[in-house]
Amino acid sequence: YLHGMLACFIAPLAANTFHLIFHLLRLALNTRSSTPLYGLSTTETVIHSMLAIGVLSLLVIYFFSLLSKSHAEVLITDYAAAVRRLFLLGLSAAGLIMTTTGIVNMLHWIMIRLEPAMAIGNFGDVGLAREAARLIVGLPLWILPWRHTQALLAHPNPSERQSAMHKLYLGLIVLIATLSTITNAALILTGFIRSMLGLQSKGDGRLSLAMMLGMGLIWGYHAVALRNYE
């Protein structure tokens, strides 16, 4: 119950933090958005997000204190440890998705800015603010739960290292990152061969390159973590 309530509060907390940082960066960069959130102005959106963050932060702190007290007073069973692992790895996965998306889009944004005449879509300062906000929120949401799971693995309790959940989590990430990296490398190679043959290239090779680099980083990091785990 406590882990479920924490997850229900952390999700909107992360969303409102993203919106707050995004709109603050927009104000700093003096940009405008054609699709205001809930029909509110930028200043109203900032105030709305700050109020939501304040309330949600209090709820997260309260339920986290209850959870910490429960762990201190009650012996953690195998079932409770499994629920804790699922909670931490779920948060870490959500943060990893945000971080990976931010890295890929930021790399793509940099490549587009080097040749803006060929840009398709919004790659101006609004795009920069959005991806920067995504990284600022995603990185701690990924790293903090992940570091906690790593600390649990170092615990003398052998049930943590014997759990298949960590291996499944790392294995799935390595599989997805590997397939994505290889697929985008093949697309880049295909475009290069087509250009060598004088044929018109299809798609945006810069996006494939950004995805290959971003997913390659994720692949390498988690492959090392999986090897160390074993």
PDB file of C-alpha atoms in Angstrom, residues 10-167:
ATOM      1  CA  ILE A  10       5.814  10.600  -7.405  1.00  0.00           C
ATOM      2  CA  ALA A  11       4.407  10.354 -10.946  1.00  0.00           C
ATOM      3  CA  PRO A  12       2.478  13.666 -10.870  1.00  0.00           C
ATOM      4  CA  LEU A  13       5.306  15.231  -8.847  1.00  0.00           C
ATOM      5  CA  ALA A  14       7.746  14.429 -11.654  1.00  0.00           C
ATOM      6  CA  ALA A  15       5.278  15.677 -14.278  1.00  0.00           C
ATOM      7  CA  ASN A  16       4.708  18.993 -12.519  1.00  0.00           C
ATOM      8  CA  THR A  17       8.444  19.412 -11.911  1.00  0.00           C
ATOM      9  CA  PHE A  18       9.006  18.891 -15.621  1.00  0.00           C
ATOM     10  CA  HIS A  19       6.400  21.520 -16.509  1.00  0.00           C
ATOM     11  CA  LEU A  20       7.854  23.970 -13.964  1.00  0.00           C
ATOM     12  CA  ILE A  21      11.425  23.623 -15.221  1.00  0.00           C
ATOM     13  CA  PHE A  22      10.310  23.703 -18.856  1.00  0.00           C
ATOM     14  CA  HIS A  23       8.387  26.951 -18.453  1.00  0.00           C
ATOM     15  CA  LEU A  24      11.112  28.543 -16.332  1.00  0.00           C
ATOM     16  CA  LEU A  25      13.620  27.749 -19.091  1.00  0.00           C
ATOM     17  CA  ARG A  26      11.199  29.175 -21.649  1.00  0.00           C
ATOM     18  CA  LEU A  27      11.015  32.390 -19.638  1.00  0.00           C
ATOM     19  CA  ALA A  28      14.809  32.476 -19.396  1.00  0.00           C
ATOM     20  CA  LEU A  29      15.156  31.922 -23.159  1.00  0.00           C
ATOM     21  CA  ASN A  30      12.297  34.380 -23.886  1.00  0.00           C
ATOM     22  CA  THR A  31      10.361  31.916 -26.043  1.00  0.00           C
ATOM     23  CA  ARG A  32       6.658  31.434 -26.628  1.00  0.00           C
ATOM     24  CA  SER A  33       4.599  28.265 -26.963  1.00  0.00           C
ATOM     25  CA  SER A  34       1.643  27.904 -29.330  1.00  0.00           C
ATOM     26  CA  THR A  35       0.004  25.301 -27.059  1.00  0.00           C
ATOM     27  CA  PRO A  36      -0.218  26.654 -23.485  1.00  0.00           C
ATOM     28  CA  LEU A  37      -0.913  24.093 -20.749  1.00  0.00           C
ATOM     29  CA  TYR A  38      -4.613  24.026 -19.736  1.00  0.00           C
ATOM     30  CA  GLY A  39      -5.048  27.363 -21.523  1.00  0.00           C
ATOM     31  CA  LEU A  40      -2.933  29.112 -18.864  1.00  0.00           C
ATOM     32  CA  SER A  41      -0.237  31.662 -19.441  1.00  0.00           C
ATOM     33  CA  THR A  42       3.376  30.799 -18.724  1.00  0.00           C
ATOM     34  CA  THR A  43       3.327  32.630 -15.378  1.00  0.00           C
ATOM     35  CA  GLU A  44       0.050  30.964 -14.367  1.00  0.00           C
ATOM     36  CA  THR A  45       1.455  27.566 -15.342  1.00  0.00           C
ATOM     37  CA  VAL A  46       4.543  28.156 -13.188  1.00  0.00           C
ATOM     38  CA  ILE A  47       2.373  29.064 -10.177  1.00  0.00           C
ATOM     39  CA  HIS A  48       0.083  26.067 -10.814  1.00  0.00           C
ATOM     40  CA  SER A  49       3.082  23.701 -10.982  1.00  0.00           C
ATOM     41  CA  MET A  50       4.701  25.155  -7.855  1.00  0.00           C
ATOM     42  CA  LEU A  51       1.509  24.689  -5.821  1.00  0.00           C
ATOM     43  CA  ALA A  52       1.137  21.106  -7.055  1.00  0.00           C
ATOM     44  CA  ILE A  53       4.786  20.353  -6.306  1.00  0.00           C
ATOM     45  CA  GLY A  54       4.429  21.723  -2.772  1.00  0.00           C
ATOM     46  CA  VAL A  55       1.389  19.572  -1.962  1.00  0.00           C
ATOM     47  CA  LEU A  56       2.769  16.432  -3.620  1.00  0.00           C
ATOM     48  CA  SER A  57       6.168  16.849  -1.942  1.00  0.00           C
ATOM     49  CA  LEU A  58       4.522  16.906   1.492  1.00  0.00           C
ATOM     50  CA  LEU A  59       2.573  13.751   0.671  1.00  0.00           C
ATOM     51  CA  VAL A  60       5.696  11.981  -0.634  1.00  0.00           C
ATOM     52  CA  ILE A  61       7.665  12.943   2.485  1.00  0.00           C
ATOM     53  CA  TYR A  62       4.837  11.772   4.748  1.00  0.00           C
ATOM     54  CA  PHE A  63       4.410   8.373   3.106  1.00  0.00           C
ATOM     55  CA  PHE A  64       8.161   7.897   2.810  1.00  0.00           C
ATOM     56  CA  SER A  65       8.513   8.504   6.547  1.00  0.00           C
ATOM     57  CA  LEU A  66       5.787   5.913   7.185  1.00  0.00           C
ATOM     58  CA  LEU A  67       7.606   3.446   4.936  1.00  0.00           C
ATOM     59  CA  SER A  68      10.956   4.061   6.637  1.00  0.00           C
ATOM     60  CA  LYS A  69       9.352   3.609  10.039  1.00  0.00           C
ATOM     61  CA  SER A  70       7.732   0.384   8.901  1.00  0.00           C
ATOM     62  CA  HIS A  71      11.056  -1.007   7.653  1.00  0.00           C
ATOM     63  CA  ALA A  72      12.746  -0.070  10.920  1.00  0.00           C
ATOM     64  CA  GLU A  73      10.126  -1.696  13.158  1.00  0.00           C
ATOM     65  CA  VAL A  74       9.077  -4.755  11.141  1.00  0.00           C
ATOM     66  CA  LEU A  75      11.272  -7.526   9.745  1.00  0.00           C
ATOM     67  CA  ILE A  76      11.202  -7.336   5.942  1.00  0.00           C
ATOM     68  CA  THR A  77       9.834 -10.560   4.463  1.00  0.00           C
ATOM     69  CA  ASP A  78      10.724 -11.912   1.036  1.00  0.00           C
ATOM     70  CA  TYR A  79       7.385 -10.646  -0.317  1.00  0.00           C
ATOM     71  CA  ALA A  80       7.980  -7.144   1.076  1.00  0.00           C
ATOM     72  CA  ALA A  81      11.504  -7.138  -0.371  1.00  0.00           C
ATOM     73  CA  ALA A  82      10.109  -8.121  -3.785  1.00  0.00           C
ATOM     74  CA  VAL A  83       7.580  -5.259  -3.645  1.00  0.00           C
ATOM     75  CA  ARG A  84      10.385  -2.856  -2.726  1.00  0.00           C
ATOM     76  CA  ARG A  85      12.512  -4.085  -5.642  1.00  0.00           C
ATOM     77  CA  LEU A  86       9.579  -3.701  -8.035  1.00  0.00           C
ATOM     78  CA  PHE A  87       8.957  -0.154  -6.785  1.00  0.00           C
ATOM     79  CA  LEU A  88      12.598   0.928  -7.080  1.00  0.00           C
ATOM     80  CA  LEU A  89      13.172  -0.687 -10.465  1.00  0.00           C
ATOM     81  CA  GLY A  90       9.897   0.737 -11.772  1.00  0.00           C
ATOM     82  CA  LEU A  91      10.947   4.262 -10.779  1.00  0.00           C
ATOM     83  CA  SER A  92      14.392   3.681 -12.237  1.00  0.00           C
ATOM     84  CA  ALA A  93      12.893   2.442 -15.525  1.00  0.00           C
ATOM     85  CA  ALA A  94      10.638   5.514 -15.786  1.00  0.00           C
ATOM     86  CA  GLY A  95      13.600   7.809 -15.153  1.00  0.00           C
ATOM     87  CA  LEU A  96      15.715   5.879 -17.634  1.00  0.00           C
ATOM     88  CA  ILE A  97      13.083   6.308 -20.353  1.00  0.00           C
ATOM     89  CA  MET A  98      12.969  10.062 -19.714  1.00  0.00           C
ATOM     90  CA  THR A  99      16.763  10.307 -19.641  1.00  0.00           C
ATOM     91  CA  THR A 100      17.245   8.286 -22.814  1.00  0.00           C
ATOM     92  CA  THR A 101      14.587  10.299 -24.644  1.00  0.00           C
ATOM     93  CA  GLY A 102      16.221  13.523 -23.490  1.00  0.00           C
ATOM     94  CA  ILE A 103      19.704  12.398 -24.564  1.00  0.00           C
ATOM     95  CA  VAL A 104      18.531  11.266 -28.009  1.00  0.00           C
ATOM     96  CA  ASN A 105      16.458  14.391 -28.632  1.00  0.00           C
ATOM     97  CA  MET A 106      19.227  16.665 -27.341  1.00  0.00           C
ATOM     98  CA  LEU A 107      21.767  15.038 -29.679  1.00  0.00           C
ATOM     99  CA  HIS A 108      19.282  15.360 -32.529  1.00  0.00           C
ATOM    100  CA  TRP A 109      18.681  19.009 -31.609  1.00  0.00           C
ATOM    101  CA  ILE A 110      22.447  19.718 -31.737  1.00  0.00           C
ATOM    102  CA  MET A 111      22.757  18.047 -35.145  1.00  0.00           C
ATOM    103  CA  ILE A 112      19.762  19.965 -36.477  1.00  0.00           C
ATOM    104  CA  ARG A 113      21.177  23.268 -35.248  1.00  0.00           C
ATOM    105  CA  LEU A 114      24.342  22.569 -37.212  1.00  0.00           C
ATOM    106  CA  GLU A 115      22.217  22.456 -40.378  1.00  0.00           C
ATOM    107  CA  PRO A 116      18.928  24.262 -39.572  1.00  0.00           C
ATOM    108  CA  ALA A 117      17.856  24.571 -43.213  1.00  0.00           C
ATOM    109  CA  MET A 118      16.984  20.867 -43.236  1.00  0.00           C
ATOM    110  CA  ALA A 119      15.071  20.903 -39.931  1.00  0.00           C
ATOM    111  CA  ILE A 120      11.635  19.267 -39.796  1.00  0.00           C
ATOM    112  CA  GLY A 121       9.571  20.237 -36.754  1.00  0.00           C
ATOM    113  CA  ASN A 122      10.294  22.458 -33.773  1.00  0.00           C
ATOM    114  CA  PHE A 123      14.015  22.464 -33.014  1.00  0.00           C
ATOM    115  CA  GLY A 124      14.304  26.001 -31.672  1.00  0.00           C
ATOM    116  CA  ASP A 125      14.730  27.210 -28.112  1.00  0.00           C
ATOM    117  CA  VAL A 126      11.399  25.637 -27.076  1.00  0.00           C
ATOM    118  CA  GLY A 127      12.746  22.227 -28.090  1.00  0.00           C
ATOM    119  CA  LEU A 128      15.951  22.891 -26.164  1.00  0.00           C
ATOM    120  CA  ALA A 129      14.008  23.891 -23.040  1.00  0.00           C
ATOM    121  CA  ARG A 130      11.812  20.790 -23.269  1.00  0.00           C
ATOM    122  CA  GLU A 131      14.688  18.339 -23.580  1.00  0.00           C
ATOM    123  CA  ALA A 132      16.757  20.091 -20.897  1.00  0.00           C
ATOM    124  CA  ALA A 133      13.787  19.857 -18.515  1.00  0.00           C
ATOM    125  CA  ARG A 134      13.342  16.191 -19.419  1.00  0.00           C
ATOM    126  CA  LEU A 135      16.980  15.471 -18.552  1.00  0.00           C
ATOM    127  CA  ILE A 136      16.878  17.461 -15.314  1.00  0.00           C
ATOM    128  CA  VAL A 137      13.863  15.456 -14.098  1.00  0.00           C
ATOM    129  CA  GLY A 138      14.786  12.110 -15.648  1.00  0.00           C
ATOM    130  CA  LEU A 139      18.359  11.816 -14.378  1.00  0.00           C
ATOM    131  CA  PRO A 140      17.600  11.885 -10.622  1.00  0.00           C
ATOM    132  CA  LEU A 141      14.461   9.790 -11.167  1.00  0.00           C
ATOM    133  CA  TRP A 142      16.679   7.144 -12.750  1.00  0.00           C
ATOM    134  CA  ILE A 143      19.881   7.430 -10.694  1.00  0.00           C
ATOM    135  CA  LEU A 144      18.500   7.701  -7.142  1.00  0.00           C
ATOM    136  CA  PRO A 145      16.378   4.499  -7.191  1.00  0.00           C
ATOM    137  CA  TRP A 146      19.105   2.720  -9.159  1.00  0.00           C
ATOM    138  CA  ARG A 147      21.756   3.594  -6.558  1.00  0.00           C
ATOM    139  CA  HIS A 148      19.396   2.350  -3.852  1.00  0.00           C
ATOM    140  CA  THR A 149      19.002  -0.996  -5.617  1.00  0.00           C
ATOM    141  CA  GLN A 150      22.799  -1.229  -5.947  1.00  0.00           C
ATOM    142  CA  ALA A 151      23.143  -0.583  -2.212  1.00  0.00           C
ATOM    143  CA  LEU A 152      20.629  -3.360  -1.511  1.00  0.00           C
ATOM    144  CA  LEU A 153      22.663  -5.760  -3.650  1.00  0.00           C
ATOM    145  CA  ALA A 154      25.662  -5.069  -1.423  1.00  0.00           C
ATOM    146  CA  HIS A 155      23.602  -5.968   1.653  1.00  0.00           C
ATOM    147  CA  PRO A 156      24.636  -9.142   3.486  1.00  0.00           C
ATOM    148  CA  ASN A 157      21.140 -10.576   2.919  1.00  0.00           C
ATOM    149  CA  PRO A 158      21.645 -13.118   0.092  1.00  0.00           C
ATOM    150  CA  SER A 159      18.010 -12.885  -1.067  1.00  0.00           C
ATOM    151  CA  GLU A 160      18.744  -9.584  -2.801  1.00  0.00           C
ATOM    152  CA  ARG A 161      21.492 -10.997  -5.022  1.00  0.00           C
ATOM    153  CA  GLN A 162      19.531 -14.204  -5.598  1.00  0.00           C
ATOM    154  CA  SER A 163      16.511 -12.293  -6.881  1.00  0.00           C
ATOM    155  CA  ALA A 164      15.838 -12.736 -10.607  1.00  0.00           C
ATOM    156  CA  MET A 165      14.151  -9.329 -10.843  1.00  0.00           C
ATOM    157  CA  HIS A 166      17.435  -7.410 -11.110  1.00  0.00           C
ATOM    158  CA  LYS A 167      18.757  -9.719 -13.819  1.00  0.00           C
TER     159      LYS A 167
END
